[in-house]
PDB file of C-alpha atoms and ligand atoms in Angstrom:
ATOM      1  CA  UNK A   1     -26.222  66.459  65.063  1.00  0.00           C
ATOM      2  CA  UNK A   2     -26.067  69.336  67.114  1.00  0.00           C
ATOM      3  CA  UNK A   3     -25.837  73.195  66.499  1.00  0.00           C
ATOM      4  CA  UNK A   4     -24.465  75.405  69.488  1.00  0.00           C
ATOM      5  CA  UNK A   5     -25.461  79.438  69.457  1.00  0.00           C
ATOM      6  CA  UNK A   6     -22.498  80.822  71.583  1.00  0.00           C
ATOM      7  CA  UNK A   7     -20.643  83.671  72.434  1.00  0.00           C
ATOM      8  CA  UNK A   8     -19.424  85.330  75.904  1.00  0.00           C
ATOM      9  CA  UNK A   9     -21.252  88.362  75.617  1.00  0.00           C
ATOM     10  CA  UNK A  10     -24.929  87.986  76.813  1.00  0.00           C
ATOM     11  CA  UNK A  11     -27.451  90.751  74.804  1.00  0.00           C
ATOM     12  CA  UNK A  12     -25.239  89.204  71.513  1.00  0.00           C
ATOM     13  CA  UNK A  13     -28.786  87.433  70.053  1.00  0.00           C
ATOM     14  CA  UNK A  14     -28.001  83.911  70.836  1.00  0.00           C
ATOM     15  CA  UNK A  15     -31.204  83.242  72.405  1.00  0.00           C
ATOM     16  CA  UNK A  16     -33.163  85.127  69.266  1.00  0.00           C
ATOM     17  CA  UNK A  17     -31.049  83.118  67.252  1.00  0.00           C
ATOM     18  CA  UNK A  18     -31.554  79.467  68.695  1.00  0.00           C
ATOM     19  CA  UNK A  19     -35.227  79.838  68.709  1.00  0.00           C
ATOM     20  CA  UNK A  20     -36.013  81.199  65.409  1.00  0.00           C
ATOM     21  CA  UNK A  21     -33.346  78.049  64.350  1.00  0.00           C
ATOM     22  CA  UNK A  22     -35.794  75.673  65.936  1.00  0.00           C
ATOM     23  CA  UNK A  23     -39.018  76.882  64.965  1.00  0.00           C
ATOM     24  CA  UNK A  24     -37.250  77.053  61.020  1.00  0.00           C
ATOM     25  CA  UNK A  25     -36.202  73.353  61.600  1.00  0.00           C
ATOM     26  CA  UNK A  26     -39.394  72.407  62.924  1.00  0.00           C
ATOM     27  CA  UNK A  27     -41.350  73.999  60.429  1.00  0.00           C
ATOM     28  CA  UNK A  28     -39.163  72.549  57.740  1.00  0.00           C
ATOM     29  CA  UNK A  29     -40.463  68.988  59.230  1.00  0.00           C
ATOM     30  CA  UNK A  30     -37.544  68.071  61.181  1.00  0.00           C
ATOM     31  CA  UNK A  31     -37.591  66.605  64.803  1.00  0.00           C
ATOM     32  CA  UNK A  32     -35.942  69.185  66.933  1.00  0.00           C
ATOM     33  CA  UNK A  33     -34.561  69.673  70.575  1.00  0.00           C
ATOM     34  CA  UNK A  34     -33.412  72.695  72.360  1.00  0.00           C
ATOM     35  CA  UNK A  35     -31.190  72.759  75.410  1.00  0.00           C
ATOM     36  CA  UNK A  36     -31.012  75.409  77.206  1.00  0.00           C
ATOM     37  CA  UNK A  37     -27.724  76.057  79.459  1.00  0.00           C
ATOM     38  CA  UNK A  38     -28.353  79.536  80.250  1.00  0.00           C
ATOM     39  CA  UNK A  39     -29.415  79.626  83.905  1.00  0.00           C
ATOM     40  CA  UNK A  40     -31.466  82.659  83.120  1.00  0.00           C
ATOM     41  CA  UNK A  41     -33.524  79.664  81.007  1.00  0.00           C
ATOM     42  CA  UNK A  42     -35.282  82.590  78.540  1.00  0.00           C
ATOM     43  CA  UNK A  43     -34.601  80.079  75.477  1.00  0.00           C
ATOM     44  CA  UNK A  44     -36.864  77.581  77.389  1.00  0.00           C
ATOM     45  CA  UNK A  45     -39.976  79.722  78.441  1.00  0.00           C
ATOM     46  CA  UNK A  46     -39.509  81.113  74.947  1.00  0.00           C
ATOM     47  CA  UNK A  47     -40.023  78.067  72.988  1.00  0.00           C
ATOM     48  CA  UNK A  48     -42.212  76.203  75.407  1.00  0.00           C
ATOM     49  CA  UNK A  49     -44.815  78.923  74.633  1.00  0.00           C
ATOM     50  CA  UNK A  50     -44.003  79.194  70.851  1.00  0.00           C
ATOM     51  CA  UNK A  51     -43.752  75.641  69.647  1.00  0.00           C
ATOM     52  CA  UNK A  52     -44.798  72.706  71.860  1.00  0.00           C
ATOM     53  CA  UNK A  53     -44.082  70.525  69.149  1.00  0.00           C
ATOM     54  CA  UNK A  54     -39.813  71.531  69.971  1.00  0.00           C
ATOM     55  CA  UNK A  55     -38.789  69.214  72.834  1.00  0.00           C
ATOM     56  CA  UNK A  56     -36.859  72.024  75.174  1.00  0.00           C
ATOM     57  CA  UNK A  57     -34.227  70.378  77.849  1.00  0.00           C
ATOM     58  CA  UNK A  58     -32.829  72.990  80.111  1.00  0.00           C
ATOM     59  CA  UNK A  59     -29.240  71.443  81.061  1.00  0.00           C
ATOM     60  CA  UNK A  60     -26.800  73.470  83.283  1.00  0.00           C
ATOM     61  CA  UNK A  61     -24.169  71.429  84.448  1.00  0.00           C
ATOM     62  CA  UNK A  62     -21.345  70.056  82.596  1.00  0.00           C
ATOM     63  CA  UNK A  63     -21.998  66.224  82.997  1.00  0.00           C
ATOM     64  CA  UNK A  64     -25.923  66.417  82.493  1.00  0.00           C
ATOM     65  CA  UNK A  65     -24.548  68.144  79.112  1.00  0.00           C
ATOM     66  CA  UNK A  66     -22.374  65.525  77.943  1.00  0.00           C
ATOM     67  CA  UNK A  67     -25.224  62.923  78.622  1.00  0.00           C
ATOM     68  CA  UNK A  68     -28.492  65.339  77.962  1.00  0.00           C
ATOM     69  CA  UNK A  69     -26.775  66.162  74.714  1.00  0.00           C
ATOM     70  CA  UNK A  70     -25.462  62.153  73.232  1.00  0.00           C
ATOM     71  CA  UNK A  71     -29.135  60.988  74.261  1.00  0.00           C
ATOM     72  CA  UNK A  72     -31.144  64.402  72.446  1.00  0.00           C
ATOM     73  CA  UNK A  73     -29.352  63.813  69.224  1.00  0.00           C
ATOM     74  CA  UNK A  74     -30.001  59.907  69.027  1.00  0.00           C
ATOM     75  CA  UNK A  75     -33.901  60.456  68.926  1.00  0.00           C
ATOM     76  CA  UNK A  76     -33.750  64.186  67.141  1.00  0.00           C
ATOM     77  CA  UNK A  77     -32.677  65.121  63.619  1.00  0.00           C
ATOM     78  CA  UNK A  78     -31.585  68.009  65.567  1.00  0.00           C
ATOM     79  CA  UNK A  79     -30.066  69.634  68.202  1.00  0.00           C
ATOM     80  CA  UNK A  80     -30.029  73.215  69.152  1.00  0.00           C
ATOM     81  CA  UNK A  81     -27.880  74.517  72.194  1.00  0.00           C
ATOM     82  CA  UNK A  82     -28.829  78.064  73.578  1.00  0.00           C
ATOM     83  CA  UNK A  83     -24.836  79.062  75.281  1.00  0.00           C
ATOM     84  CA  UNK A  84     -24.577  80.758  78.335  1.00  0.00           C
ATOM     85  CA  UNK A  85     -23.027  84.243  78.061  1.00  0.00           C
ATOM     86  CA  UNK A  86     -19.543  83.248  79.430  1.00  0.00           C
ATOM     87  CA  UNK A  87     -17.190  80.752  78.627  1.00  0.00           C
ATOM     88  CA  UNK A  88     -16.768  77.920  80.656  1.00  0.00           C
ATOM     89  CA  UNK A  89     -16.793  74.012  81.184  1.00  0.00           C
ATOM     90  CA  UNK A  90     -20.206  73.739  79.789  1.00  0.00           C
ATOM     91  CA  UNK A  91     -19.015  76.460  76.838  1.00  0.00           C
ATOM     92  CA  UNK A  92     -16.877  73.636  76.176  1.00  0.00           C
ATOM     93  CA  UNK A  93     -18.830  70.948  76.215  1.00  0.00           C
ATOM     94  CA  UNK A  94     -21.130  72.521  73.646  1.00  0.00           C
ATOM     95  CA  UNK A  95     -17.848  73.191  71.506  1.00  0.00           C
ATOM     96  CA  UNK A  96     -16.653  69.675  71.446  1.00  0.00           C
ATOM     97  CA  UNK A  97     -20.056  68.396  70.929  1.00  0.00           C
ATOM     98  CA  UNK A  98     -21.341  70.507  67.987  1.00  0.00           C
ATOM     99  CA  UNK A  99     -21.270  69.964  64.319  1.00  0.00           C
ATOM    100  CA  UNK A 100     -21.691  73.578  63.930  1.00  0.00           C
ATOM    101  CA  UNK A 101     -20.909  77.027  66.129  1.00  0.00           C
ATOM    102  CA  UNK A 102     -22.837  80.060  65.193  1.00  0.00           C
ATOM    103  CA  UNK A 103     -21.709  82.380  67.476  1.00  0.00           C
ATOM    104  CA  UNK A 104     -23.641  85.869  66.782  1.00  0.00           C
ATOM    105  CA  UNK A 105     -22.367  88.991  68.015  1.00  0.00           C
ATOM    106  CA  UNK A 106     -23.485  92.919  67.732  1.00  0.00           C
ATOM    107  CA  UNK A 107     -21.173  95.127  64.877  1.00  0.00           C
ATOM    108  CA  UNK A 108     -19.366  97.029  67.600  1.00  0.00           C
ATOM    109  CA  UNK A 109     -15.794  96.973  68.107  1.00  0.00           C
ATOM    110  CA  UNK A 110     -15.950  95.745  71.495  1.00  0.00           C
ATOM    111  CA  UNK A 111     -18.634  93.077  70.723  1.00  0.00           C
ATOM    112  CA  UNK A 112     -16.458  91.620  67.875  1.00  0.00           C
ATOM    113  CA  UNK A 113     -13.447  91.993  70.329  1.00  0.00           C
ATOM    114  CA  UNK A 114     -15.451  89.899  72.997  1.00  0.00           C
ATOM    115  CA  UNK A 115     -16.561  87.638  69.645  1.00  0.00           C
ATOM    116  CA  UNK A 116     -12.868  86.878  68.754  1.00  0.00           C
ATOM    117  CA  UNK A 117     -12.210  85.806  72.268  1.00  0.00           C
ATOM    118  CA  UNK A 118     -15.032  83.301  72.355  1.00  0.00           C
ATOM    119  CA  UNK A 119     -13.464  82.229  68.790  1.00  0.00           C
ATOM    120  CA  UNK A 120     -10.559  81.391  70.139  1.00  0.00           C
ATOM    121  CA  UNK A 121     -11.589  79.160  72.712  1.00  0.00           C
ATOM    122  CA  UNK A 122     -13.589  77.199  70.301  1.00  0.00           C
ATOM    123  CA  UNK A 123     -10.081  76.958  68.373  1.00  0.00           C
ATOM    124  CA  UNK A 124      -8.532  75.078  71.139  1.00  0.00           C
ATOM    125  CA  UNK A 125     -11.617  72.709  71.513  1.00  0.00           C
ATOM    126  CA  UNK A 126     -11.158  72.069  67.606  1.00  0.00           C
ATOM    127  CA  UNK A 127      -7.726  70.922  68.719  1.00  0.00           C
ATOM    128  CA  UNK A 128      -9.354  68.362  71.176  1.00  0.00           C
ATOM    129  CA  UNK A 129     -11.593  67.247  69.030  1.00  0.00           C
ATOM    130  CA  UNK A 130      -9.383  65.939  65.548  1.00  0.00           C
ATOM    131  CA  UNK A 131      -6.832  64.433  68.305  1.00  0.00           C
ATOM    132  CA  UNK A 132     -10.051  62.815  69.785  1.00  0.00           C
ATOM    133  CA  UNK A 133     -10.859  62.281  65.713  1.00  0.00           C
ATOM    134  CA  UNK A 134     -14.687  63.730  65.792  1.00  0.00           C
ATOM    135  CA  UNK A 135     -15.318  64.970  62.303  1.00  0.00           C
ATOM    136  CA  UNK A 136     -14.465  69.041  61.423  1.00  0.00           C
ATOM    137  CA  UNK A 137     -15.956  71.691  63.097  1.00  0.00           C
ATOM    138  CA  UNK A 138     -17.814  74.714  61.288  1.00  0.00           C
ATOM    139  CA  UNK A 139     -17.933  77.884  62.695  1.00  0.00           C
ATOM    140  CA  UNK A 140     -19.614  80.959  61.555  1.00  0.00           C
ATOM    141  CA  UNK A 141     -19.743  84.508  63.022  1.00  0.00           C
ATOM    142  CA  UNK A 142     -23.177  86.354  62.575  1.00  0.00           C
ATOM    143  CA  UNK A 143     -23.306  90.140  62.350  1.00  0.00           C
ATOM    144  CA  UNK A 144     -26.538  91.228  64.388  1.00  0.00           C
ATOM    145  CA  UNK A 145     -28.228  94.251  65.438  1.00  0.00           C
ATOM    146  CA  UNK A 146     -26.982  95.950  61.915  1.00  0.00           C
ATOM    147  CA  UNK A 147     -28.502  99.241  61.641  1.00  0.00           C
ATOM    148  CA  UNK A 148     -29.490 100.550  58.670  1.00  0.00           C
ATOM    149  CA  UNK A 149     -27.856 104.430  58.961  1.00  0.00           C
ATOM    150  CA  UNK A 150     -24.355 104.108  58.672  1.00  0.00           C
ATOM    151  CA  UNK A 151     -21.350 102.015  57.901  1.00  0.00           C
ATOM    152  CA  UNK A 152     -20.039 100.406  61.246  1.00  0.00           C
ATOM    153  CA  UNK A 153     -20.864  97.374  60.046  1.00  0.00           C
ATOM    154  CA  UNK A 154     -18.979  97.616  57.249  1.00  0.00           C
ATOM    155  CA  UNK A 155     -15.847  98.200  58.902  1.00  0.00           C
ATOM    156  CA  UNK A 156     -16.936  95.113  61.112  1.00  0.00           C
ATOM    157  CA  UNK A 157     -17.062  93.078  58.256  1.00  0.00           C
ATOM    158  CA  UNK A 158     -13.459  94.319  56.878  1.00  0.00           C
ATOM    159  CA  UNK A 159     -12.298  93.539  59.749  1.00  0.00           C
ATOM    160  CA  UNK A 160     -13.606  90.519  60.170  1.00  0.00           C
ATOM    161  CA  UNK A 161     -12.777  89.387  56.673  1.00  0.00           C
ATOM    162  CA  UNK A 162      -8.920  90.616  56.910  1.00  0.00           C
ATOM    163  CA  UNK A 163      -8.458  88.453  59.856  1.00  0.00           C
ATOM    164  CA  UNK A 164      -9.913  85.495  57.904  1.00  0.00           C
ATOM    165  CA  UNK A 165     -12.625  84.751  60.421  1.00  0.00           C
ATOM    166  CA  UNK A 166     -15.574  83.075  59.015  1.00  0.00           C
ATOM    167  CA  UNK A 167     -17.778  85.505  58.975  1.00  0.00           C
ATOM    168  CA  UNK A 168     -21.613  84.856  57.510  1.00  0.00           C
ATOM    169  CA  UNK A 169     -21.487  87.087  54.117  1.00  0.00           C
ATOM    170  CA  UNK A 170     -25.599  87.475  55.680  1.00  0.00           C
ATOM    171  CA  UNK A 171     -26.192  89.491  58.506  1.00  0.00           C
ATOM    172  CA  UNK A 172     -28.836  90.405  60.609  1.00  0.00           C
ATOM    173  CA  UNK A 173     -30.298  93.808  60.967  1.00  0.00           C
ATOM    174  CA  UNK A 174     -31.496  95.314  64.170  1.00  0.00           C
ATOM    175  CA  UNK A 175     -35.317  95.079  63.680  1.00  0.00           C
ATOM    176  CA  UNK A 176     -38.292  95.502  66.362  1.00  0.00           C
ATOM    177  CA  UNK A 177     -39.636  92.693  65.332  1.00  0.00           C
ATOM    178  CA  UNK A 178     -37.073  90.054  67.386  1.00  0.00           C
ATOM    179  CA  UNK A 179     -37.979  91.736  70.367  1.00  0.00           C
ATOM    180  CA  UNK A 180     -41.481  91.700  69.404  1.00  0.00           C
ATOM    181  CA  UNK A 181     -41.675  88.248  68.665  1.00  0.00           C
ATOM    182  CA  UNK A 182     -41.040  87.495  72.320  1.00  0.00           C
ATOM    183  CA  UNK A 183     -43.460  89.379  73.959  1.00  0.00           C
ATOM    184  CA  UNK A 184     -46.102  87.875  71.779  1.00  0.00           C
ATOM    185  CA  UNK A 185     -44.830  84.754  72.339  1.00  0.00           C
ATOM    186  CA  UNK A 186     -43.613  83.829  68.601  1.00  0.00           C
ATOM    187  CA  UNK A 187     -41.029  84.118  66.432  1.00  0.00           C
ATOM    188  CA  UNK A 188     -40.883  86.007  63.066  1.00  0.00           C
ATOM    189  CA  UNK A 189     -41.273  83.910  60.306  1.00  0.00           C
ATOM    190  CA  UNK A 190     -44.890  83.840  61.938  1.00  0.00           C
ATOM    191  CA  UNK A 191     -45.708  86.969  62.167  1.00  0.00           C
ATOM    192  CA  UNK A 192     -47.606  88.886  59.256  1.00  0.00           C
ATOM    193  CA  UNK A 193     -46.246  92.688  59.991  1.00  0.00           C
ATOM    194  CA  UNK A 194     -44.302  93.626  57.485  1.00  0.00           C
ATOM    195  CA  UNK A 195     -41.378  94.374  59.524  1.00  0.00           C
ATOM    196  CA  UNK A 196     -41.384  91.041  60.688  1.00  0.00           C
ATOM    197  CA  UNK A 197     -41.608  89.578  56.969  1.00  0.00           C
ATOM    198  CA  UNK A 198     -38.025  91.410  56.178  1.00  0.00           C
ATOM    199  CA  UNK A 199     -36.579  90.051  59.717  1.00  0.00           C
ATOM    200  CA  UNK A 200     -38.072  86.267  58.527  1.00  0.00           C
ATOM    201  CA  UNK A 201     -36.114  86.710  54.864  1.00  0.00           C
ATOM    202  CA  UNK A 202     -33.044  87.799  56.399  1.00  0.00           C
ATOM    203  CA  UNK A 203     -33.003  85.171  58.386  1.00  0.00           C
ATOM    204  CA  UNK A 204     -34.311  82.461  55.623  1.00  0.00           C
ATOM    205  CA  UNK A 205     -30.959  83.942  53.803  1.00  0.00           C
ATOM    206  CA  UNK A 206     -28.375  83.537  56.714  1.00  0.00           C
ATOM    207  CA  UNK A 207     -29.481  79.746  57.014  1.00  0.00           C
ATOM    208  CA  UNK A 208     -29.768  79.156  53.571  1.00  0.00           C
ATOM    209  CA  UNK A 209     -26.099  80.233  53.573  1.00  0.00           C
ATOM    210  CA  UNK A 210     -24.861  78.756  56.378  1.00  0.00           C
ATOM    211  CA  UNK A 211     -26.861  75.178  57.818  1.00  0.00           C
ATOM    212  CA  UNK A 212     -24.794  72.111  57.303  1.00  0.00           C
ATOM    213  CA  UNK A 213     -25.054  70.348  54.177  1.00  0.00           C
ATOM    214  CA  UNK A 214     -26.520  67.089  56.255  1.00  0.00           C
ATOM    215  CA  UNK A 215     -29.218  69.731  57.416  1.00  0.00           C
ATOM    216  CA  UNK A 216     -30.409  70.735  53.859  1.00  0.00           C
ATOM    217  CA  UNK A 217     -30.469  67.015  52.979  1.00  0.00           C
ATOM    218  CA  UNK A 218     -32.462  65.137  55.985  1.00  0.00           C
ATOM    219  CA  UNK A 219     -34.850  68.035  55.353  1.00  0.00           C
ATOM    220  CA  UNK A 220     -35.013  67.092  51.512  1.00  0.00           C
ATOM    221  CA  UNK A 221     -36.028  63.779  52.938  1.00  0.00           C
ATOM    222  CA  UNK A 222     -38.511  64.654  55.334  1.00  0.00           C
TER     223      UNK A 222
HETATM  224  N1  LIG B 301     -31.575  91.782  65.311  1.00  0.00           N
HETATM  225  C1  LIG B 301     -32.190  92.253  66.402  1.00  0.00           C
HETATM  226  N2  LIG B 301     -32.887  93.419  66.361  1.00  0.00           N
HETATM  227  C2  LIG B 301     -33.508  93.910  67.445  1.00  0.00           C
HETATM  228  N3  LIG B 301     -33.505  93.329  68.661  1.00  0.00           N
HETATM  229  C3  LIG B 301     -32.827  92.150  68.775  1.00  0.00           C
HETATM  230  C4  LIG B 301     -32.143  91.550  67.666  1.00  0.00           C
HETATM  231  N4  LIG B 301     -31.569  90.393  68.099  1.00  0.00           N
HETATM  232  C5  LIG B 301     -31.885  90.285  69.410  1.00  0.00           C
HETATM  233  N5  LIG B 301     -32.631  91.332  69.823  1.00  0.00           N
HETATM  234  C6  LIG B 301     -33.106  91.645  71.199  1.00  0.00           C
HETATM  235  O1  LIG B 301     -31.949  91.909  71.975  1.00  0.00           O
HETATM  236  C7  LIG B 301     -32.053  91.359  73.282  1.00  0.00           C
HETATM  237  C8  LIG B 301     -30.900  90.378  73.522  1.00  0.00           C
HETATM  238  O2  LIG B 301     -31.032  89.279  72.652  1.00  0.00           O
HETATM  239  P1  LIG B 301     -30.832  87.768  73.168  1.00  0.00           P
HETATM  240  O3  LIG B 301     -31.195  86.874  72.041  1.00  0.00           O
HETATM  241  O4  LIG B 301     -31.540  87.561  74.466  1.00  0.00           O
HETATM  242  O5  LIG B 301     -29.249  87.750  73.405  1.00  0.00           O
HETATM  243  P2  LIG B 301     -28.341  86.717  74.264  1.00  0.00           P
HETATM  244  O6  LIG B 301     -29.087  85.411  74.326  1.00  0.00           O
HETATM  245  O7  LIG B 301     -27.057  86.622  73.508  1.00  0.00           O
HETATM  246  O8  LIG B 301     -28.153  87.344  75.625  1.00  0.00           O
HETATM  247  C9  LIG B 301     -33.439  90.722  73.348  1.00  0.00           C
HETATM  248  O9  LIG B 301     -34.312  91.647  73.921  1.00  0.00           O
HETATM  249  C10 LIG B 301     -33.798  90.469  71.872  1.00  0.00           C
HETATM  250  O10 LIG B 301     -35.203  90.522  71.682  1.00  0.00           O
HETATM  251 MG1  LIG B 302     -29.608  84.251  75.981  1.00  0.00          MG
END
């Protein structure tokens, strides 16, 4: 099973996102895998510093993918894709592969815009991939970077919600800690500041809410 982070946009918090996913899988027990297809590779030096124990592939073009990606999930319970911030064959390739998309993007209008864009490209793979017949697809839009002073979020989220996109009811708010967790090497549901403690329950919330049912259950068993 794998789980793609994507979205155009680069600065959007797909890389924060697919390694605090890992570490949260690995700590849960499971047997996870990253692949990295950003050439920029931060997902890899990121995790290979954090958690060892996470086997990290980096895997840039479109047929190493479709191979690097069939062979990860047959010996991991998991399968975490870092996108590239652009959409293209490899974009793809993560689309048609993944049992889920989280795709997070900052509450600004021309983020979401940019968000939408990347949504509807994953649309089109969905297409592919019932003619093909490989299972549903679930898709979930993460606000990030919400600030605490005033309400552009919330008219993010209206938005959002009158266009029917699936949009995480969780979101995550724009904390020092992410960026802290990189430079000392970690992530933030290991770090003791307190600010770090309300970044690790937010994001104990959005996966709570949003991880595949399959997820919750091969972790039950573990
Ligand atoms: N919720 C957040 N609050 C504060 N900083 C964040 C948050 N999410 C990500 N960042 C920081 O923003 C920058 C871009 O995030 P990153 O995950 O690299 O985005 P992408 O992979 O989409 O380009 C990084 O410096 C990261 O530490
Ligand atoms: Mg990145």
């Amino acid at each position: 099973m794998m789980i793609a982070v994507v979205n155009q946009k680069g600065g959007a918090g797909k890389t924060t996102l697919s390694v605090h996913l890992a570490c949260y899988l690995h700590d849960l027990g499971l047997k996870v895998a990253l692949v990295d297809n950003d050439p920029q590779q931060s997902a890899s030096g990121w995790i290979s510093l954090a958690e060892p124990g996470i086997h990290c592939r980096t895997l840039l073009e479109p047929a190493a993918l479709v191979d690097g990606v069939q062979q990860l999930e047959s010996t991991h319970d998991i399968v975490i894709a870092d996108g590239a911030p652009r959409l293209n064959e490899q974009t793809h390739v993560l689309m048609y592969f993944a049992r889920q998309i989280l795709i997070p993007t900052r509450a600004t209008t021309l983020d979401v815009q940019a968000t939408l864009t990347t949504k509807d490209s994953i649309d089109r793979v969905r297409e592919a991939r019932i003619a093909d017949g490989r299972g549903d697809l679930d898709v979930r839009i993460i606000l990030n970077f919400v600030r605490t002073v005033g309400n552009l979020h919330e008219l993010m989220r209206t938005s959002l919600r009158s266009l029917k996109q699936p949009l995480a009811n969780t979101a995550l708010s724009m904390r020092d800690a992410f960026a802290k967790a990189v430079t000392h090497q970690t992530v933030v549901t290991r770090m003791k500041e307190p600010g770090a403690q309300a970044a690790a329950r937010e994001l104990k919330q959005l996966f709570t809410e949003v991880l595949p049912h399959e997820l919750v259950q091969l972790n039950q068993a573990a």
